[in-house]
Coordinates of C-alpha atoms in Angstrom, one line a residue:
X1 CA 14.7 22.7 21.9
X2 CA 12.9 23.8 18.7
X3 CA 10.6 25.9 20.7
X4 CA 13.4 28.1 22.0
X5 CA 14.6 29.2 18.7
X6 CA 11.1 29.4 17.4
X7 CA 10.9 32.3 19.9
X8 CA 13.9 33.9 18.2
X9 CA 11.1 35.8 16.6
X10 CA 9.2 38.7 16.7
X11 CA 7.6 41.6 18.3
X12 CA 4.0 42.5 17.9
X13 CA 3.6 45.4 20.3
X14 CA 0.1 45.4 21.7
X15 CA -1.5 48.1 23.8
X16 CA -2.9 47.2 27.2
X17 CA -6.7 47.1 27.7
X18 CA -8.8 47.9 30.8
X19 CA -10.7 44.8 31.7
X20 CA -14.2 45.0 32.9
X21 CA -16.9 42.5 33.8
X22 CA -16.5 39.3 35.8
X23 CA -13.9 38.8 38.5
X24 CA -10.7 37.5 36.8
X25 CA -8.9 36.1 39.8
X26 CA -9.1 32.4 40.3
X27 CA -10.7 31.7 43.7
X28 CA -9.1 29.1 45.9
X29 CA -12.1 26.7 45.4
X30 CA -11.7 26.9 41.7
X31 CA -8.0 26.4 41.9
X32 CA -8.4 23.2 43.9
X33 CA -11.1 21.9 41.7
X34 CA -9.1 22.6 38.5
X35 CA -6.1 20.7 39.9
X36 CA -8.2 17.8 41.2
X37 CA -10.0 17.6 37.8
X38 CA -6.7 17.5 35.9
X39 CA -5.3 14.9 38.2
X40 CA -8.4 12.7 37.6
X41 CA -8.2 13.4 33.8
X42 CA -4.6 12.3 33.7
X43 CA -5.4 9.1 35.6
X44 CA -7.7 8.0 32.7
X45 CA -5.4 6.4 30.1
X46 CA -6.1 7.7 26.6
X47 CA -3.4 6.6 24.2
X48 CA -4.5 7.3 20.6
X49 CA -7.3 4.9 19.5
X50 CA -8.3 4.3 23.1
X51 CA -9.4 7.8 24.3
X52 CA -13.2 7.2 24.5
X53 CA -13.3 6.9 28.3
X54 CA -11.3 10.1 28.8
X55 CA -13.5 11.9 26.3
X56 CA -16.6 10.9 28.1
X57 CA -15.0 11.9 31.4
X58 CA -14.5 15.5 30.1
X59 CA -17.9 15.6 28.4
X60 CA -19.4 14.9 31.8
X61 CA -17.4 17.6 33.4
X62 CA -18.4 20.1 30.8
X63 CA -22.1 19.3 31.3
X64 CA -21.6 19.7 35.1
X65 CA -20.1 23.1 34.4
X66 CA -23.3 24.2 32.6
X67 CA -22.0 23.9 29.0
X68 CA -24.0 22.4 26.2
X69 CA -22.3 19.2 24.9
X70 CA -22.8 18.1 21.3
X71 CA -21.0 15.1 19.8
X72 CA -19.7 15.5 16.3
X73 CA -19.2 11.8 16.1
X74 CA -18.9 9.0 18.7
X75 CA -17.4 5.7 17.8
X76 CA -14.7 3.4 19.1
X77 CA -11.4 5.3 18.9
X78 CA -13.0 8.4 17.5
X79 CA -14.9 10.6 19.9
X80 CA -15.1 14.3 19.1
X81 CA -17.4 16.7 20.9
X82 CA -18.1 20.4 21.4
X83 CA -19.0 22.1 24.7
X84 CA -20.5 25.5 24.2
X85 CA -22.2 28.4 26.0
X86 CA -25.0 28.3 23.4
X87 CA -26.2 25.5 21.1
X88 CA -24.3 25.4 17.8
X89 CA -27.5 25.5 15.9
X90 CA -28.0 29.1 17.1
X91 CA -25.5 30.0 14.5
X92 CA -23.8 32.7 16.6
X93 CA -20.3 33.8 15.7
X94 CA -18.1 31.4 17.6
X95 CA -14.8 31.6 19.4
X96 CA -13.5 28.0 19.3
X97 CA -11.0 26.7 21.7
X98 CA -9.4 23.4 20.6
X99 CA -7.6 20.6 22.4
X100 CA -7.0 16.9 22.0
X101 CA -7.9 14.0 24.4
X102 CA -5.4 11.4 23.2
X103 CA -1.8 11.0 24.4
X104 CA 1.3 9.1 23.3
X105 CA 2.2 5.8 25.0
X106 CA 3.9 6.1 28.4
X107 CA 6.7 3.6 27.6
X108 CA 8.5 1.8 30.4
X109 CA 6.5 2.9 33.5
X110 CA 9.4 1.9 35.8
X111 CA 11.3 4.9 34.4
X112 CA 8.7 7.4 35.7
X113 CA 9.1 9.0 39.1
X114 CA 5.4 8.6 39.6
X115 CA 3.2 6.2 37.7
X116 CA 2.2 7.9 34.4
X117 CA -1.5 7.4 35.0
X118 CA -1.6 8.3 38.7
X119 CA -2.1 12.0 38.2
X120 CA 0.1 12.6 41.2
X121 CA 0.2 16.2 42.5
X122 CA 3.6 16.9 44.1
X123 CA 6.2 19.6 44.3
X124 CA 3.8 22.2 42.8
X125 CA 3.2 20.0 39.7
X126 CA 0.7 17.6 38.2
X127 CA 2.6 14.6 36.9
X128 CA 1.6 12.1 34.3
X129 CA 1.2 11.3 30.6
X130 CA -0.8 14.0 28.9
X131 CA -0.6 16.5 31.8
X132 CA 1.2 19.0 29.5
X133 CA 0.2 17.6 26.2
X134 CA -2.7 18.2 26.0
X135 CA -5.0 17.6 29.0
X136 CA -3.8 20.5 31.0
X137 CA -4.8 22.9 28.2
X138 CA -8.2 21.3 28.0
X139 CA -8.8 21.9 31.7
X140 CA -7.5 25.5 31.4
X141 CA -10.0 26.2 28.6
X142 CA -12.9 24.6 30.5
X143 CA -12.3 26.6 33.7
X144 CA -12.0 29.9 31.7
X145 CA -15.2 29.3 29.6
X146 CA -17.3 28.1 32.4
X147 CA -17.0 31.5 34.2
X148 CA -19.3 32.9 31.5
X149 CA -22.1 30.3 31.7
X150 CA -24.2 32.4 34.0
X151 CA -23.5 35.6 32.0
X152 CA -24.7 33.8 28.8
X153 CA -28.0 33.0 30.5
X154 CA -28.5 36.6 31.6
X155 CA -27.8 38.3 28.3
X156 CA -27.2 37.7 24.7
X157 CA -23.4 37.6 24.4
X158 CA -21.9 38.8 21.0
X159 CA -20.2 35.4 20.6
X160 CA -20.8 31.8 21.4
X161 CA -17.7 30.2 23.0
X162 CA -17.0 26.5 22.2
X163 CA -14.4 24.1 23.5
X164 CA -13.7 21.4 20.9
X165 CA -12.3 18.1 22.3
X166 CA -10.9 15.8 19.6
X167 CA -9.3 12.3 19.3
X168 CA -6.3 11.2 17.4
X169 CA -4.1 14.3 17.2
X170 CA -1.0 12.3 18.1
X171 CA -1.5 10.1 15.1
X172 CA -2.2 12.7 12.5
X173 CA -5.8 13.8 13.3
X174 CA -7.5 11.5 11.0
X175 CA -9.9 10.3 13.7
X176 CA -10.4 13.7 15.1
X177 CA -9.8 17.1 13.6
X178 CA -9.9 15.9 10.0
X179 CA -13.5 14.6 10.6
X180 CA -14.6 17.7 12.4
X181 CA -13.1 20.1 9.8
X182 CA -14.6 18.2 6.9
X183 CA -18.1 17.9 8.5
X184 CA -19.3 21.4 7.5
X185 CA -17.2 23.0 10.2
X186 CA -17.7 26.5 8.9
X187 CA -21.5 26.1 8.7
X188 CA -21.9 24.1 11.9
X189 CA -19.6 26.1 14.2
X190 CA -19.6 29.5 12.4
X191 CA -16.1 30.2 13.8
X192 CA -14.5 33.6 13.9
X193 CA -11.3 32.2 15.4
X194 CA -9.8 28.9 16.5
X195 CA -7.4 28.8 19.4
X196 CA -5.4 25.6 19.9
X197 CA -2.1 24.4 21.2
X198 CA 1.2 25.8 19.9
X199 CA 3.4 28.5 21.3
X200 CA 4.1 29.4 25.0
X201 CA 6.1 31.7 27.1
X202 CA 9.8 31.4 27.5
X203 CA 12.3 33.0 29.9
X204 CA 15.5 31.2 29.0
X205 CA 16.4 33.4 26.0
X206 CA 19.6 35.3 25.7
X207 CA 18.1 38.5 24.3
X208 CA 15.5 38.9 27.0
X209 CA 16.1 41.8 29.3
X210 CA 15.0 42.0 32.9
X211 CA 14.0 38.3 33.0
X212 CA 10.7 39.1 31.3
X213 CA 9.2 36.2 29.3
X214 CA 8.6 36.2 25.6
X215 CA 5.4 34.6 24.5
X216 CA 5.0 33.1 21.0
X217 CA 1.6 32.8 19.4
X218 CA 1.9 30.5 16.5
X219 CA 0.4 31.8 13.2
X220 CA 1.6 28.9 11.0
X221 CA 3.1 25.4 11.4
X222 CA 5.0 23.0 9.3
X223 CA 3.2 20.3 7.4
X224 CA 3.9 16.7 8.4
X225 CA 4.5 13.9 5.9
X226 CA 5.4 10.3 6.6
X227 CA 7.4 8.4 3.9
X228 CA 8.4 4.8 3.3
X229 CA 11.6 4.3 1.4
X230 CA 12.2 0.9 -0.2
X231 CA 15.1 -0.9 -1.7
X232 CA 14.8 -4.2 -3.6
X233 CA 17.6 -5.9 -5.6
X234 CA 18.4 -9.3 -7.0
X235 CA 21.7 -9.3 -5.0
X236 CA 21.0 -11.7 -2.1
X237 CA 22.3 -14.9 -0.7
X238 CA 24.9 -16.2 1.7
X239 CA 26.5 -13.3 3.5
X240 CA 30.0 -14.7 2.9
X241 CA 29.7 -14.6 -0.9
X242 CA 27.2 -12.0 -1.8
X243 CA 28.6 -9.2 -4.0
X244 CA 27.4 -6.1 -5.6
X245 CA 24.9 -3.5 -4.4
X246 CA 22.7 -5.5 -2.2
X247 CA 19.7 -3.9 -0.5
X248 CA 21.1 -3.4 2.9
X249 CA 24.2 -1.7 1.6
X250 CA 22.1 0.6 -0.7
X251 CA 19.9 1.5 2.2
X252 CA 22.7 2.3 4.6
X253 CA 24.6 4.4 2.1
X254 CA 21.5 6.2 0.9
X255 CA 20.4 7.1 4.4
X256 CA 23.9 8.3 5.3
X257 CA 23.9 10.6 2.3
X258 CA 20.4 11.8 3.0
X259 CA 20.7 12.5 6.7
X260 CA 24.1 14.2 6.3
X261 CA 23.0 16.6 3.5
X262 CA 21.6 19.9 4.7
X263 CA 18.3 21.0 3.4
X264 CA 18.4 24.3 1.6
X265 CA 17.3 27.5 3.4
X266 CA 13.9 28.9 2.4
X267 CA 12.4 32.1 3.8
X268 CA 8.6 32.0 4.1
X269 CA 6.5 35.1 4.7
X270 CA 5.8 34.0 8.3
X271 CA 9.5 33.4 9.0
X272 CA 10.2 36.8 7.6
X273 CA 7.7 38.4 9.9
X274 CA 9.3 36.5 12.8
X275 CA 12.8 37.9 12.2
X276 CA 11.7 41.4 11.4
X277 CA 9.8 41.5 14.6
X278 CA 12.7 40.1 16.5
X279 CA 14.9 42.8 15.1
X280 CA 12.4 45.4 16.5
X281 CA 12.7 43.8 19.9
X282 CA 16.5 43.5 19.9
X283 CA 17.4 46.9 18.3
X284 CA 20.9 47.9 17.5
X285 CA 23.1 46.5 14.8
X286 CA 21.8 42.9 15.2
X287 CA 18.2 44.3 15.0
X288 CA 19.0 46.0 11.7
X289 CA 20.4 42.8 10.2
X290 CA 17.3 40.9 11.3
X291 CA 15.1 43.6 9.8
X292 CA 16.1 42.5 6.3
X293 CA 15.5 38.7 6.3
X294 CA 15.5 38.5 2.5
X295 CA 18.9 40.0 2.2
X296 CA 22.0 38.0 1.3
X297 CA 23.7 39.1 4.5
X298 CA 20.9 37.7 6.6
X299 CA 20.7 34.4 4.8
X300 CA 24.5 34.1 5.1
X301 CA 24.3 34.8 8.8
X302 CA 21.5 32.3 9.3
X303 CA 23.4 29.7 7.4
X304 CA 26.4 30.2 9.6
X305 CA 24.5 30.3 12.9
X306 CA 22.3 27.3 12.1
X307 CA 25.3 25.0 11.6
X308 CA 25.9 25.2 15.4
X309 CA 22.2 25.5 16.2
X310 CA 20.2 23.0 14.0
X311 CA 16.9 24.0 15.7
X312 CA 17.4 27.5 14.3
X313 CA 17.7 26.0 10.9
X314 CA 14.3 24.2 11.4
X315 CA 12.7 27.7 11.1
X316 CA 13.9 28.2 7.6
X317 CA 14.3 24.8 6.1
X318 CA 12.4 21.5 5.7
X319 CA 13.4 18.7 8.1
X320 CA 13.8 15.0 7.5
X321 CA 14.1 12.6 10.4
X322 CA 14.7 8.8 10.2
X323 CA 12.2 7.1 12.5
X324 CA 12.7 3.4 11.8
X325 CA 14.0 0.7 9.5
X326 CA 12.6 -2.6 8.4
X327 CA 14.3 -5.6 6.9
X328 CA 12.7 -8.7 5.2
X329 CA 13.2 -11.6 7.6
X330 CA 16.2 -13.7 6.8
X331 CA 18.9 -15.7 8.5
X332 CA 21.8 -14.0 10.3
X333 CA 24.2 -15.3 7.5
X334 CA 21.8 -14.3 4.7
X335 CA 21.7 -10.9 3.1
X336 CA 18.2 -9.6 2.5
X337 CA 17.2 -8.4 -1.0
X338 CA 14.5 -6.1 0.4
X339 CA 14.9 -3.2 2.9
X340 CA 12.8 -0.3 4.0
X341 CA 13.2 2.9 6.0
X342 CA 10.6 5.3 7.4
X343 CA 11.0 9.1 7.5
X344 CA 9.2 11.9 9.3
X345 CA 9.2 15.0 7.2
X346 CA 8.3 18.5 8.4
X347 CA 7.7 20.9 5.5
X348 CA 7.7 24.6 5.6
X349 CA 4.4 26.3 4.5
X350 CA 4.2 26.4 0.7
X351 CA 6.4 23.4 0.2
X352 CA 5.1 20.7 -2.2
X353 CA 5.5 17.1 -1.4
X354 CA 7.1 16.3 -4.7
X355 CA 9.8 19.0 -4.0
X356 CA 10.9 17.0 -1.0
X357 CA 10.6 13.6 -2.6
X358 CA 12.7 14.7 -5.6
X359 CA 15.3 16.0 -3.2
X360 CA 15.4 12.6 -1.4
X361 CA 15.7 10.6 -4.6
X362 CA 18.4 12.9 -5.9
X363 CA 20.5 12.9 -2.8
X364 CA 20.3 9.1 -2.4
X365 CA 21.1 8.8 -6.1
X366 CA 21.2 5.0 -6.4
X367 CA 18.5 4.6 -9.0
X368 CA 16.9 1.9 -6.9
X369 CA 15.1 3.6 -4.0
X370 CA 11.3 3.9 -4.3
X371 CA 9.4 6.5 -2.2
X372 CA 5.8 6.0 -0.9
X373 CA 3.8 8.6 0.9
X374 CA 2.2 6.9 3.9
X375 CA 0.4 10.0 5.2
X376 CA 0.5 13.8 4.7
X377 CA -1.0 16.5 6.9
X378 CA -3.3 19.2 5.5
X379 CA -2.0 22.2 3.6
X380 CA -0.8 25.0 5.9
X381 CA -1.5 28.6 5.3
X382 CA -0.5 31.4 7.7
X383 CA -2.8 33.5 9.7
X384 CA -2.3 37.2 9.4
X385 CA -2.4 38.6 13.0
X386 CA -5.7 40.4 13.5
X387 CA -7.9 41.6 16.4
X388 CA -8.1 38.3 18.2
X389 CA -4.3 38.0 18.1
X390 CA -4.2 41.4 19.8
X391 CA -6.8 40.5 22.4
X392 CA -4.9 37.3 23.3
X393 CA -1.7 39.3 23.5
X394 CA -3.3 41.9 25.8
X395 CA -4.6 39.2 28.1
X396 CA -1.1 37.6 28.3
X397 CA 0.6 40.9 29.0
X398 CA -2.0 41.7 31.7
X399 CA -1.2 38.5 33.6
X400 CA 2.5 38.4 32.9
X401 CA 3.7 41.9 33.5
X402 CA 6.6 43.0 31.3
X403 CA 6.1 40.1 28.8
X404 CA 6.5 40.5 25.1
X405 CA 4.2 38.8 22.7
X406 CA 5.3 37.7 19.2
X407 CA 3.8 35.9 16.2
X408 CA 5.7 32.7 15.4
X409 CA 6.3 30.0 12.9
X410 CA 5.9 26.7 14.8
X411 CA 8.4 24.1 13.5
X412 CA 6.3 21.1 14.5
X413 CA 2.8 20.2 13.3
X414 CA -0.6 19.9 15.0
X415 CA -4.3 19.8 14.2
X416 CA -4.3 23.5 13.8
X417 CA -3.5 23.0 10.1
X418 CA -6.9 21.4 9.5
X419 CA -8.7 24.5 10.5
X420 CA -6.2 27.0 9.0
X421 CA -6.8 25.2 5.6
X422 CA -10.4 26.5 5.8
X423 CA -9.2 30.1 5.7
X424 CA -10.2 31.2 9.2
X425 CA -7.8 32.8 11.8
X426 CA -6.1 30.1 13.9
X427 CA -3.7 30.7 16.7
X428 CA -1.6 28.3 18.8
X429 CA -0.9 29.2 22.4
X430 CA -0.3 27.5 25.7
X431 CA -0.9 30.4 28.1
X432 CA 2.0 29.7 30.4
X433 CA 5.7 30.1 30.9
X434 CA 7.3 26.8 30.0
X435 CA 10.7 25.7 31.3
X436 CA 13.3 23.7 29.4
X437 CA 12.9 20.6 31.6
X438 CA 9.1 20.9 31.1
X439 CA 9.6 20.9 27.3
X440 CA 12.0 18.0 27.4
X441 CA 9.5 15.9 29.3
X442 CA 6.8 16.1 26.6
X443 CA 6.5 12.7 24.9
X444 CA 9.1 11.5 27.4
X445 CA 9.2 10.2 30.9
X446 CA 8.1 12.3 33.9
X447 CA 5.8 14.6 31.9
X448 CA 4.4 17.4 34.1
X449 CA 2.6 20.7 34.1
X450 CA 3.0 23.2 36.9
X451 CA 0.1 24.1 39.2
X452 CA 0.9 27.7 38.5
X453 CA 0.5 27.0 34.7
X454 CA -3.0 25.8 35.1
X455 CA -4.0 28.8 37.3
X456 CA -2.4 31.6 35.4
X457 CA -3.4 30.0 32.1
X458 CA -7.0 30.1 33.2
X459 CA -6.6 33.8 34.1
X460 CA -5.2 34.6 30.7
X461 CA -8.1 32.9 28.8
X462 CA -10.7 34.4 31.2
X463 CA -9.2 37.8 30.7
X464 CA -9.3 37.3 26.9
X465 CA -13.0 36.2 26.9
X466 CA -14.0 39.0 29.3
X467 CA -12.6 41.6 26.9
X468 CA -14.2 40.2 23.7
X469 CA -17.5 39.3 25.2
X470 CA -17.9 42.7 26.8
X471 CA -17.6 44.5 23.4

């Protein structure tokens, strides 16, 4: 999995902190309520474009918890709202938690052990579409923030805390985070940090000693771009007599060349930080090699290792994936003169769209292909780890004794980029230890989140908030 090798990263050694204030343990009543709420939430279908009912469900739960709910916009297929300790118009510096309500389609429901919209609780897990991505995180954030509602009434806390629920993340964020980020986000929310989905904790890593987990907090992500490639020629007709470079042949040959040509390696500052920090964690000769990520020796080593581990290469190269092909309708014995293919492109920070498009045209090299940009995500800039990174790291290490916490480049894309593009600190973290089978189930059948994930994740965010709100 990408996420594994993503964690082939970095050490940011954080000192422990003595927590004070509210009780950080999760009471049994809270535990049962959180699991029941998530089960109900999962049982409300919310495929992108149809997430209104689920959004209203969570808005109601936020109000019941004592939070102040304010809609950024509310229209069919695009409901985005904030749930805060204080009204946004107070203008207080704001810690913003971020999650998305929408989910991907469940596919063939007969292939699920439990119905994807049942929200079944069994075997220490909550099963169903969106349980892990991303409804579980939303419930964790709510149960952490609501612990400070009473405290916010009693005294003037140094920060507001807001949970931002958005639509449309799975389809590029156009109906959600794009709207929120462009609607005077800095002025309306006055954010000091945004904390969304991203990294998590992993144990199944060869360099981990004593079975202690490594948590990755994402500080940057790849930028997504969706492309349509088109081929159109005059060579068409009856399949038994057609000659020359007809569209179908050009498409197949071009895609074969493209998908079998490795993207060049490119070391970004964020990837460099990852590997340097990993070297600090590992020590020894390997650590010294990793400590010089810009050296020829390092790049040669990465080039060799990544040939057997393509996910490792994802950290230091752009990625092109074929997601579909389309042919002009014709008879089975008739060659089409018009073909199309669709690509999902994940670009490293700092990569220009034209750089990738020029690479595609050059590698295909038939002089016929035309490239159209269907959609492109927002520009991604890295977040330099600062005090809120350290506070999150301390909270993780307080709950997961012996854990290491590292900044990471996330090889996928999410709505975090919309907010990073505004120049504010943005971190991606799912505060839980994620297993390989759990990762494989995301966007797949039998998606689940462990009950333990919800409870311990709530403790982590509660601990984080207790520290920063007590200052």
